[in-house]
Amino acid sequence: MATVSVGAVRPDDTGQADEGRAQLDLLQELLWAYGPCGQEDAVREICRRELAPHVDELWVDPAGNVVGLLRGAKSHDGDRAPVTRVMAHMDELSMLVKRIFPDGSLHLTHLGTMYPGNFGLGPVAVLGDRETLRAVLTLGSEHTTSESPRIFATKPDQGGKALDWSDVYVFTGCTPEQLREAGVHPGTRVCVEAGKRSLVTFGDYVGSYFLDDRAAIVVLLETARLLCDRRPAGDVYFVFTTNEEVGGVGGSYASRVLPGDRTLGVEVGPTEEEYGTSVAGGPIVVYSDAECVYDKAIADRLMQIGADLGTEPQAAVVGAFEADPSHAKANGLTAQAGLLCLPTLSTHGYEVIARQAIPDVTAILTEFLRH
């Protein structure tokens, strides 16, 4: 199994380096776990294991969300503090078998907003009901002419068409009978294979597919650990949600059924000139996205905490972006909503964050919930 390097350790920062190494090790474990929309079982088990020591109650709700309750310091006195639901999603961008060809190849559609070029051609894991198969997402040979129109249209010196799901297929090397025995059928999930999901460290940055939203999961788990000893003011529900990439389903359900009027999300945040954000900058506080306008008082408070902590937070209004709290607010399932993001290069692709992003976002979230 691959190892994760976190760089040299100076004699005066051994404790901090050990903490950073533990966070990256956990992040790597989460990245290797398959979590397609609606089938987040492997990620769910890691979240349950890591959250259990730091909350007062833990359960899995009917939507498949992992929910941990940490009771606040003021939960039982007359000056009851607000209840907060804080969320990160467990699911990842993935693919779905649409049909099986007579030669055992698979035609796919997408689960979440992405194109084949987001992850490239190469190995995939086909999550059959009885067996997980390794296969290859492929287009076909570049050495073809107009007699192969599906391939020809995508060649840069010919049609130059961007790859779409109708252009690619999965070569399984199996017969349809073997696929049936493995439990592969229309509706079977297909994920980028674990061999392409190793965390890469370079300079002050780390990169991998699916930092969305595994890096945010690490933030929530670390926040729960820190708040366990110094209780937050009010009750906090840590919610690890399902099916965010296909409409914020789990987060909307949790916002509807759990106590409280406030939903806060932790996500990756796009770093583009359009939004005035940078992957080298501090945590991103979102004031508006494609689904809702977030509550100004919450966003302003997050910005102030970030500034007080010296993290140089970035305020942003983003488009073509949705998250659990914005889905919940847009559908009237929460009265108040906020969103705190890790600055991320190439969201929904090969994603890159600064090493400092996880501790900085954790610090802001922890301080917000404490007070």
mmCIF file of C-alpha atoms in Angstrom:
data_model
loop_
_atom_site.group_PDB
_atom_site.id
_atom_site.type_symbol
_atom_site.label_atom_id
_atom_site.label_comp_id
_atom_site.label_asym_id
_atom_site.label_seq_id
_atom_site.Cartn_x
_atom_site.Cartn_y
_atom_site.Cartn_z
ATOM 1 C CA MET A 1 0.000 0.000 0.000
ATOM 2 C CA ALA A 2 1.308 3.456 -0.895
ATOM 3 C CA THR A 3 2.652 5.745 1.797
ATOM 4 C CA VAL A 4 1.918 9.415 2.313
ATOM 5 C CA SER A 5 4.824 11.791 2.848
ATOM 6 C CA VAL A 6 4.207 14.972 4.812
ATOM 7 C CA GLY A 7 7.672 16.429 4.549
ATOM 8 C CA ALA A 8 10.554 16.959 6.936
ATOM 9 C CA VAL A 9 9.889 17.435 10.658
ATOM 10 C CA ARG A 10 11.693 20.224 12.478
ATOM 11 C CA PRO A 11 12.695 19.576 16.122
ATOM 12 C CA ASP A 12 10.394 22.338 17.399
ATOM 13 C CA ASP A 13 7.229 21.255 15.606
ATOM 14 C CA THR A 14 7.165 17.498 16.146
ATOM 15 C CA GLY A 15 3.718 17.534 17.777
ATOM 16 C CA GLN A 16 2.186 19.641 15.021
ATOM 17 C CA ALA A 17 3.829 17.501 12.334
ATOM 18 C CA ASP A 18 2.536 14.299 13.955
ATOM 19 C CA GLU A 19 -0.969 15.775 13.997
ATOM 20 C CA GLY A 20 -0.670 16.755 10.348
ATOM 21 C CA ARG A 21 0.590 13.301 9.444
ATOM 22 C CA ALA A 22 -2.358 11.674 11.224
ATOM 23 C CA GLN A 23 -4.779 13.917 9.324
ATOM 24 C CA LEU A 24 -3.217 13.043 5.975
ATOM 25 C CA ASP A 25 -3.178 9.338 6.837
ATOM 26 C CA LEU A 26 -6.890 9.518 7.615
ATOM 27 C CA LEU A 27 -7.486 11.477 4.424
ATOM 28 C CA GLN A 28 -5.693 8.792 2.430
ATOM 29 C CA GLU A 29 -7.787 6.033 4.010
ATOM 30 C CA LEU A 30 -10.929 7.951 3.059
ATOM 31 C CA LEU A 31 -9.686 8.488 -0.498
ATOM 32 C CA TRP A 32 -9.087 4.764 -1.014
ATOM 33 C CA ALA A 33 -12.625 3.944 0.182
ATOM 34 C CA TYR A 34 -15.214 3.805 -2.589
ATOM 35 C CA GLY A 35 -18.271 5.980 -1.924
ATOM 36 C CA PRO A 36 -20.460 6.378 -5.012
ATOM 37 C CA CYS A 37 -23.788 8.151 -4.600
ATOM 38 C CA GLY A 38 -26.198 5.938 -2.702
ATOM 39 C CA GLN A 39 -23.520 3.356 -1.870
ATOM 40 C CA GLU A 40 -21.287 5.121 0.651
ATOM 41 C CA ASP A 41 -20.882 2.094 2.952
ATOM 42 C CA ALA A 42 -17.066 1.994 3.097
ATOM 43 C CA VAL A 43 -16.779 5.720 3.837
ATOM 44 C CA ARG A 44 -19.623 5.494 6.345
ATOM 45 C CA GLU A 45 -17.783 2.887 8.411
ATOM 46 C CA ILE A 46 -14.666 5.060 8.642
ATOM 47 C CA CYS A 47 -16.762 8.057 9.722
ATOM 48 C CA ARG A 48 -18.540 5.996 12.381
ATOM 49 C CA ARG A 49 -15.278 4.619 13.743
ATOM 50 C CA GLU A 50 -13.547 7.991 13.920
ATOM 51 C CA LEU A 51 -16.515 9.966 15.245
ATOM 52 C CA ALA A 52 -17.688 7.564 17.951
ATOM 53 C CA PRO A 53 -15.098 8.488 20.655
ATOM 54 C CA HIS A 54 -15.923 12.203 20.425
ATOM 55 C CA VAL A 55 -19.731 12.421 20.548
ATOM 56 C CA ASP A 56 -22.418 11.630 23.113
ATOM 57 C CA GLU A 57 -24.681 9.771 20.682
ATOM 58 C CA LEU A 58 -24.075 8.220 17.283
ATOM 59 C CA TRP A 59 -26.467 6.682 14.761
ATOM 60 C CA VAL A 60 -27.172 6.143 11.069
ATOM 61 C CA ASP A 61 -30.456 7.689 9.967
ATOM 62 C CA PRO A 62 -32.909 6.330 7.354
ATOM 63 C CA ALA A 63 -31.177 8.360 4.604
ATOM 64 C CA GLY A 64 -27.856 6.648 5.400
ATOM 65 C CA ASN A 65 -26.311 9.739 6.999
ATOM 66 C CA VAL A 66 -23.928 9.242 9.930
ATOM 67 C CA VAL A 67 -25.106 11.542 12.724
ATOM 68 C CA GLY A 68 -23.188 12.307 15.898
ATOM 69 C CA LEU A 69 -24.577 14.510 18.666
ATOM 70 C CA LEU A 70 -22.216 16.493 20.870
ATOM 71 C CA ARG A 71 -24.201 18.156 23.622
ATOM 72 C CA GLY A 72 -23.417 21.777 24.297
ATOM 73 C CA ALA A 73 -22.271 23.321 27.556
ATOM 74 C CA LYS A 74 -25.518 25.305 27.770
ATOM 75 C CA SER A 75 -27.862 22.524 26.688
ATOM 76 C CA HIS A 76 -29.423 22.131 30.117
ATOM 77 C CA ASP A 77 -29.548 25.653 31.557
ATOM 78 C CA GLY A 78 -31.996 28.473 31.046
ATOM 79 C CA ASP A 79 -29.851 30.309 28.495
ATOM 80 C CA ARG A 80 -30.094 27.664 25.801
ATOM 81 C CA ALA A 81 -27.633 28.224 22.955
ATOM 82 C CA PRO A 82 -28.535 27.670 19.286
ATOM 83 C CA VAL A 83 -28.322 24.165 17.838
ATOM 84 C CA THR A 84 -26.131 23.707 14.762
ATOM 85 C CA ARG A 85 -26.095 20.956 12.147
ATOM 86 C CA VAL A 86 -22.676 20.842 10.470
ATOM 87 C CA MET A 87 -22.261 18.695 7.362
ATOM 88 C CA ALA A 88 -19.765 17.144 4.987
ATOM 89 C CA HIS A 89 -20.785 14.629 2.357
ATOM 90 C CA MET A 90 -19.536 11.049 2.029
ATOM 91 C CA ASP A 91 -20.386 10.422 -1.625
ATOM 92 C CA GLU A 92 -18.109 10.952 -4.584
ATOM 93 C CA LEU A 93 -18.533 11.588 -8.284
ATOM 94 C CA SER A 94 -19.011 8.209 -9.906
ATOM 95 C CA MET A 95 -20.570 6.343 -12.812
ATOM 96 C CA LEU A 96 -23.572 4.095 -13.310
ATOM 97 C CA VAL A 97 -23.955 1.116 -15.659
ATOM 98 C CA LYS A 98 -26.683 1.949 -18.178
ATOM 99 C CA ARG A 99 -26.492 -1.159 -20.334
ATOM 100 C CA ILE A 100 -24.316 -4.197 -20.988
ATOM 101 C CA PHE A 101 -23.155 -5.021 -24.503
ATOM 102 C CA PRO A 102 -23.021 -8.604 -25.863
ATOM 103 C CA ASP A 103 -19.200 -8.622 -25.569
ATOM 104 C CA GLY A 104 -19.386 -7.772 -21.844
ATOM 105 C CA SER A 105 -18.494 -4.103 -22.265
ATOM 106 C CA LEU A 106 -20.435 -1.541 -20.234
ATOM 107 C CA HIS A 107 -22.091 1.683 -21.334
ATOM 108 C CA LEU A 108 -22.128 4.273 -18.564
ATOM 109 C CA THR A 109 -23.879 7.403 -17.459
ATOM 110 C CA HIS A 110 -22.651 9.759 -14.771
ATOM 111 C CA LEU A 111 -23.599 10.190 -11.107
ATOM 112 C CA GLY A 112 -22.885 13.844 -10.388
ATOM 113 C CA THR A 113 -21.721 16.621 -12.677
ATOM 114 C CA MET A 114 -18.633 15.447 -14.551
ATOM 115 C CA TYR A 115 -17.363 14.291 -17.926
ATOM 116 C CA PRO A 116 -14.945 11.454 -18.797
ATOM 117 C CA GLY A 117 -12.145 13.998 -19.121
ATOM 118 C CA ASN A 118 -12.475 14.903 -15.420
ATOM 119 C CA PHE A 119 -10.881 11.601 -14.420
ATOM 120 C CA GLY A 120 -9.382 10.418 -17.695
ATOM 121 C CA LEU A 121 -9.300 6.993 -19.259
ATOM 122 C CA GLY A 122 -7.907 4.125 -17.213
ATOM 123 C CA PRO A 123 -8.742 1.638 -14.459
ATOM 124 C CA VAL A 124 -12.132 1.611 -12.781
ATOM 125 C CA ALA A 125 -13.777 -0.523 -10.102
ATOM 126 C CA VAL A 126 -17.117 -2.088 -11.002
ATOM 127 C CA LEU A 127 -18.967 -2.585 -7.699
ATOM 128 C CA GLY A 128 -20.952 -5.741 -8.420
ATOM 129 C CA ASP A 129 -23.403 -7.052 -5.838
ATOM 130 C CA ARG A 130 -21.224 -10.094 -5.170
ATOM 131 C CA GLU A 131 -17.803 -9.088 -6.492
ATOM 132 C CA THR A 132 -15.869 -5.911 -7.266
ATOM 133 C CA LEU A 133 -14.261 -6.164 -10.685
ATOM 134 C CA ARG A 134 -11.338 -4.226 -12.082
ATOM 135 C CA ALA A 135 -11.928 -2.920 -15.591
ATOM 136 C CA VAL A 136 -10.810 -0.088 -17.890
ATOM 137 C CA LEU A 137 -12.627 3.010 -19.093
ATOM 138 C CA THR A 138 -11.628 3.436 -22.722
ATOM 139 C CA LEU A 139 -12.406 5.376 -25.872
ATOM 140 C CA GLY A 140 -10.739 3.142 -28.440
ATOM 141 C CA SER A 141 -7.730 3.481 -30.687
ATOM 142 C CA GLU A 142 -6.437 6.825 -31.859
ATOM 143 C CA HIS A 143 -5.204 4.989 -34.942
ATOM 144 C CA THR A 144 -8.592 5.098 -36.630
ATOM 145 C CA THR A 145 -10.207 6.876 -39.552
ATOM 146 C CA SER A 146 -13.672 8.193 -40.310
ATOM 147 C CA GLU A 147 -14.805 4.571 -40.501
ATOM 148 C CA SER A 148 -14.785 4.726 -36.667
ATOM 149 C CA PRO A 149 -16.992 7.840 -36.289
ATOM 150 C CA ARG A 150 -17.359 7.659 -32.494
ATOM 151 C CA ILE A 151 -13.573 7.919 -32.048
ATOM 152 C CA PHE A 152 -12.924 10.081 -35.104
ATOM 153 C CA ALA A 153 -15.145 12.892 -33.827
ATOM 154 C CA THR A 154 -13.007 13.308 -30.686
ATOM 155 C CA LYS A 155 -9.601 13.408 -32.394
ATOM 156 C CA PRO A 156 -8.019 16.863 -32.033
ATOM 157 C CA ASP A 157 -6.922 16.954 -35.678
ATOM 158 C CA GLN A 158 -10.407 16.010 -36.860
ATOM 159 C CA GLY A 159 -13.671 16.789 -35.076
ATOM 160 C CA GLY A 160 -12.064 17.951 -31.817
ATOM 161 C CA LYS A 161 -15.230 17.084 -29.896
ATOM 162 C CA ALA A 162 -14.898 16.894 -26.112
ATOM 163 C CA LEU A 163 -15.362 13.407 -24.695
ATOM 164 C CA ASP A 164 -18.842 12.640 -23.445
ATOM 165 C CA TRP A 165 -20.328 9.482 -21.938
ATOM 166 C CA SER A 166 -21.649 8.307 -25.309
ATOM 167 C CA ASP A 167 -18.049 8.212 -26.597
ATOM 168 C CA VAL A 168 -16.494 5.954 -23.956
ATOM 169 C CA TYR A 169 -17.178 2.507 -22.569
ATOM 170 C CA VAL A 170 -15.800 0.099 -19.964
ATOM 171 C CA PHE A 171 -13.887 -2.935 -21.190
ATOM 172 C CA THR A 172 -14.380 -5.619 -18.545
ATOM 173 C CA GLY A 173 -12.739 -8.672 -20.128
ATOM 174 C CA CYS A 174 -15.767 -10.639 -18.895
ATOM 175 C CA THR A 175 -18.665 -12.323 -20.627
ATOM 176 C CA PRO A 176 -22.219 -11.206 -19.823
ATOM 177 C CA GLU A 177 -22.635 -14.454 -17.871
ATOM 178 C CA GLN A 178 -19.569 -13.696 -15.736
ATOM 179 C CA LEU A 179 -20.887 -10.196 -15.108
ATOM 180 C CA ARG A 180 -24.219 -11.617 -13.955
ATOM 181 C CA GLU A 181 -22.401 -13.952 -11.567
ATOM 182 C CA ALA A 182 -20.546 -10.949 -10.108
ATOM 183 C CA GLY A 183 -23.823 -9.075 -9.710
ATOM 184 C CA VAL A 184 -23.208 -6.460 -12.410
ATOM 185 C CA HIS A 185 -26.343 -5.032 -14.032
ATOM 186 C CA PRO A 186 -27.861 -1.677 -15.031
ATOM 187 C CA GLY A 187 -27.624 0.482 -11.915
ATOM 188 C CA THR A 188 -24.295 -0.964 -10.749
ATOM 189 C CA ARG A 189 -21.908 1.752 -9.560
ATOM 190 C CA VAL A 190 -18.519 2.247 -11.213
ATOM 191 C CA CYS A 191 -15.725 4.227 -9.495
ATOM 192 C CA VAL A 192 -12.250 5.422 -10.347
ATOM 193 C CA GLU A 193 -10.036 2.542 -9.208
ATOM 194 C CA ALA A 194 -8.132 2.857 -5.917
ATOM 195 C CA GLY A 195 -4.753 2.800 -7.690
ATOM 196 C CA LYS A 196 -5.498 6.285 -9.086
ATOM 197 C CA ARG A 197 -6.519 7.705 -5.688
ATOM 198 C CA SER A 198 -3.227 7.980 -3.839
ATOM 199 C CA LEU A 199 -2.564 11.330 -2.210
ATOM 200 C CA VAL A 200 0.342 13.211 -3.815
ATOM 201 C CA THR A 201 2.289 15.768 -1.787
ATOM 202 C CA PHE A 202 4.348 18.519 -3.402
ATOM 203 C CA GLY A 203 5.688 21.630 -1.751
ATOM 204 C CA ASP A 204 2.942 23.189 0.362
ATOM 205 C CA TYR A 205 0.174 21.284 -1.416
ATOM 206 C CA VAL A 206 -1.519 17.887 -1.648
ATOM 207 C CA GLY A 207 -3.486 16.525 -4.570
ATOM 208 C CA SER A 208 -5.843 13.682 -5.405
ATOM 209 C CA TYR A 209 -9.161 12.895 -6.933
ATOM 210 C CA PHE A 210 -12.097 13.106 -4.468
ATOM 211 C CA LEU A 211 -10.759 15.635 -1.990
ATOM 212 C CA ASP A 212 -14.394 16.628 -2.549
ATOM 213 C CA ASP A 213 -15.532 15.939 0.103
ATOM 214 C CA ARG A 214 -13.071 13.653 1.920
ATOM 215 C CA ALA A 215 -10.918 16.590 3.041
ATOM 216 C CA ALA A 216 -14.023 18.172 4.581
ATOM 217 C CA ILE A 217 -14.797 14.908 6.390
ATOM 218 C CA VAL A 218 -11.373 15.157 8.049
ATOM 219 C CA VAL A 219 -12.238 18.730 9.108
ATOM 220 C CA LEU A 220 -15.482 17.597 10.772
ATOM 221 C CA LEU A 221 -13.814 14.681 12.547
ATOM 222 C CA GLU A 222 -10.995 16.877 13.814
ATOM 223 C CA THR A 223 -13.503 19.516 14.964
ATOM 224 C CA ALA A 224 -15.458 16.898 16.914
ATOM 225 C CA ARG A 225 -12.233 15.760 18.587
ATOM 226 C CA LEU A 226 -11.330 19.309 19.627
ATOM 227 C CA LEU A 227 -14.819 20.166 20.873
ATOM 228 C CA CYS A 228 -15.151 16.993 22.905
ATOM 229 C CA ASP A 229 -12.861 18.376 25.623
ATOM 230 C CA ARG A 230 -14.038 22.001 25.447
ATOM 231 C CA ARG A 231 -17.749 21.791 24.785
ATOM 232 C CA PRO A 232 -19.495 24.013 22.259
ATOM 233 C CA ALA A 233 -22.033 26.515 23.521
ATOM 234 C CA GLY A 234 -25.011 24.679 22.004
ATOM 235 C CA ASP A 235 -25.728 21.174 20.767
ATOM 236 C CA VAL A 236 -23.873 20.243 17.578
ATOM 237 C CA TYR A 237 -25.029 17.538 15.200
ATOM 238 C CA PHE A 238 -22.141 16.302 13.041
ATOM 239 C CA VAL A 239 -23.734 14.918 9.885
ATOM 240 C CA PHE A 240 -21.870 12.942 7.224
ATOM 241 C CA THR A 241 -24.310 12.996 4.360
ATOM 242 C CA THR A 242 -25.305 10.816 1.429
ATOM 243 C CA ASN A 243 -26.128 11.681 -2.172
ATOM 244 C CA GLU A 244 -24.908 15.281 -2.073
ATOM 245 C CA GLU A 245 -23.590 15.092 -5.638
ATOM 246 C CA VAL A 246 -27.066 14.312 -6.975
ATOM 247 C CA GLY A 247 -29.085 17.006 -5.233
ATOM 248 C CA GLY A 248 -28.107 17.217 -1.584
ATOM 249 C CA VAL A 249 -30.520 14.432 -0.643
ATOM 250 C CA GLY A 250 -29.020 13.312 2.676
ATOM 251 C CA GLY A 251 -28.300 16.830 3.893
ATOM 252 C CA SER A 252 -31.823 17.984 3.088
ATOM 253 C CA TYR A 253 -33.307 15.053 4.988
ATOM 254 C CA ALA A 254 -31.100 15.728 8.032
ATOM 255 C CA SER A 255 -31.958 19.443 7.979
ATOM 256 C CA ARG A 256 -35.633 18.549 8.029
ATOM 257 C CA VAL A 257 -35.623 15.991 10.845
ATOM 258 C CA LEU A 258 -32.865 17.124 13.222
ATOM 259 C CA PRO A 259 -33.399 19.860 15.837
ATOM 260 C CA GLY A 260 -32.230 23.400 15.236
ATOM 261 C CA ASP A 261 -32.618 26.159 12.681
ATOM 262 C CA ARG A 262 -29.042 26.389 11.397
ATOM 263 C CA THR A 263 -27.229 24.221 8.825
ATOM 264 C CA LEU A 264 -23.519 24.774 8.207
ATOM 265 C CA GLY A 265 -21.607 22.969 5.478
ATOM 266 C CA VAL A 266 -17.920 22.275 4.900
ATOM 267 C CA GLU A 267 -16.936 21.765 1.281
ATOM 268 C CA VAL A 268 -14.233 22.238 -1.311
ATOM 269 C CA GLY A 269 -14.364 25.705 -2.817
ATOM 270 C CA PRO A 270 -13.402 26.678 -6.384
ATOM 271 C CA THR A 271 -10.349 28.891 -6.770
ATOM 272 C CA GLU A 272 -10.702 30.884 -9.949
ATOM 273 C CA GLU A 273 -10.158 34.474 -11.102
ATOM 274 C CA GLU A 274 -13.924 34.659 -11.631
ATOM 275 C CA TYR A 275 -14.457 34.471 -7.873
ATOM 276 C CA GLY A 276 -11.310 36.259 -6.731
ATOM 277 C CA THR A 277 -10.181 33.161 -4.844
ATOM 278 C CA SER A 278 -6.819 31.399 -4.749
ATOM 279 C CA VAL A 279 -5.666 27.952 -3.672
ATOM 280 C CA ALA A 280 -2.804 29.739 -1.909
ATOM 281 C CA GLY A 281 -5.238 31.848 0.106
ATOM 282 C CA GLY A 282 -7.123 31.208 3.323
ATOM 283 C CA PRO A 283 -10.439 29.403 3.858
ATOM 284 C CA ILE A 284 -13.299 30.500 1.620
ATOM 285 C CA VAL A 285 -16.505 31.823 3.165
ATOM 286 C CA VAL A 286 -19.331 31.626 0.627
ATOM 287 C CA TYR A 287 -21.948 34.377 0.642
ATOM 288 C CA SER A 288 -24.016 32.980 -2.245
ATOM 289 C CA ASP A 289 -24.066 30.024 -4.627
ATOM 290 C CA ALA A 290 -26.345 28.749 -7.406
ATOM 291 C CA GLU A 291 -29.003 27.590 -4.926
ATOM 292 C CA CYS A 292 -29.236 30.237 -2.216
ATOM 293 C CA VAL A 293 -27.925 33.376 -0.571
ATOM 294 C CA TYR A 294 -26.319 32.350 2.708
ATOM 295 C CA ASP A 295 -27.107 34.188 5.926
ATOM 296 C CA LYS A 296 -24.952 37.292 6.143
ATOM 297 C CA ALA A 297 -24.603 37.128 9.932
ATOM 298 C CA ILE A 298 -23.157 33.611 9.718
ATOM 299 C CA ALA A 299 -20.834 34.431 6.825
ATOM 300 C CA ASP A 300 -19.668 37.640 8.508
ATOM 301 C CA ARG A 301 -18.967 35.760 11.740
ATOM 302 C CA LEU A 302 -16.933 33.111 9.908
ATOM 303 C CA MET A 303 -14.943 35.849 8.172
ATOM 304 C CA GLN A 304 -14.274 37.635 11.463
ATOM 305 C CA ILE A 305 -13.122 34.444 13.192
ATOM 306 C CA GLY A 306 -10.848 33.649 10.267
ATOM 307 C CA ALA A 307 -9.323 37.122 10.391
ATOM 308 C CA ASP A 308 -8.854 36.969 14.172
ATOM 309 C CA LEU A 309 -7.075 33.617 13.807
ATOM 310 C CA GLY A 310 -4.774 34.994 11.106
ATOM 311 C CA THR A 311 -5.998 32.585 8.393
ATOM 312 C CA GLU A 312 -6.701 35.354 5.840
ATOM 313 C CA PRO A 313 -10.181 34.133 4.844
ATOM 314 C CA GLN A 314 -11.534 34.751 1.350
ATOM 315 C CA ALA A 315 -15.112 35.927 0.795
ATOM 316 C CA ALA A 316 -16.742 34.614 -2.368
ATOM 317 C CA VAL A 317 -19.933 34.612 -4.419
ATOM 318 C CA VAL A 318 -19.826 31.451 -6.526
ATOM 319 C CA GLY A 319 -21.914 30.190 -9.427
ATOM 320 C CA ALA A 320 -22.391 26.691 -10.873
ATOM 321 C CA PHE A 321 -21.938 25.416 -7.307
ATOM 322 C CA GLU A 322 -24.314 23.824 -4.808
ATOM 323 C CA ALA A 323 -23.884 22.274 -1.367
ATOM 324 C CA ASP A 324 -25.900 20.531 1.325
ATOM 325 C CA PRO A 325 -26.803 23.737 3.200
ATOM 326 C CA SER A 326 -27.844 25.627 0.067
ATOM 327 C CA HIS A 327 -30.093 22.765 -1.056
ATOM 328 C CA ALA A 328 -31.631 22.711 2.430
ATOM 329 C CA LYS A 329 -32.218 26.461 2.541
ATOM 330 C CA ALA A 330 -33.533 26.673 -1.022
ATOM 331 C CA ASN A 331 -36.126 24.031 -0.171
ATOM 332 C CA GLY A 332 -37.176 25.614 3.107
ATOM 333 C CA LEU A 333 -35.661 22.851 5.245
ATOM 334 C CA THR A 334 -33.444 25.138 7.314
ATOM 335 C CA ALA A 335 -33.988 28.706 8.454
ATOM 336 C CA GLN A 336 -30.313 29.664 8.354
ATOM 337 C CA ALA A 337 -27.360 28.365 6.353
ATOM 338 C CA GLY A 338 -23.632 28.940 6.034
ATOM 339 C CA LEU A 339 -20.803 27.443 3.984
ATOM 340 C CA LEU A 340 -17.089 27.239 4.780
ATOM 341 C CA CYS A 341 -14.765 25.862 2.106
ATOM 342 C CA LEU A 342 -11.242 24.551 1.676
ATOM 343 C CA PRO A 343 -9.690 26.493 -1.245
ATOM 344 C CA THR A 344 -9.397 23.871 -3.981
ATOM 345 C CA LEU A 345 -7.792 23.935 -7.406
ATOM 346 C CA SER A 346 -9.609 22.031 -10.176
ATOM 347 C CA THR A 347 -12.785 21.071 -8.309
ATOM 348 C CA HIS A 348 -14.470 17.950 -9.739
ATOM 349 C CA GLY A 349 -11.161 17.035 -11.356
ATOM 350 C CA TYR A 350 -7.703 16.259 -9.984
ATOM 351 C CA GLU A 351 -8.100 18.444 -6.924
ATOM 352 C CA VAL A 352 -5.344 20.286 -5.057
ATOM 353 C CA ILE A 353 -5.449 21.940 -1.618
ATOM 354 C CA ALA A 354 -2.799 23.581 0.544
ATOM 355 C CA ARG A 355 -1.548 21.455 3.446
ATOM 356 C CA GLN A 356 -2.657 24.241 5.763
ATOM 357 C CA ALA A 357 -6.239 24.205 4.469
ATOM 358 C CA ILE A 358 -7.522 21.417 6.735
ATOM 359 C CA PRO A 359 -6.121 22.885 10.000
ATOM 360 C CA ASP A 360 -7.207 26.426 9.057
ATOM 361 C CA VAL A 361 -10.788 25.444 8.239
ATOM 362 C CA THR A 362 -10.889 23.277 11.363
ATOM 363 C CA ALA A 363 -9.776 26.219 13.517
ATOM 364 C CA ILE A 364 -12.491 28.519 12.162
ATOM 365 C CA LEU A 365 -15.236 25.906 12.479
ATOM 366 C CA THR A 366 -14.186 24.954 16.004
ATOM 367 C CA GLU A 367 -14.164 28.569 17.187
ATOM 368 C CA PHE A 368 -17.537 29.273 15.554
ATOM 369 C CA LEU A 369 -19.181 26.322 17.291
ATOM 370 C CA ARG A 370 -17.583 27.005 20.676
ATOM 371 C CA HIS A 371 -19.158 30.445 20.913
#
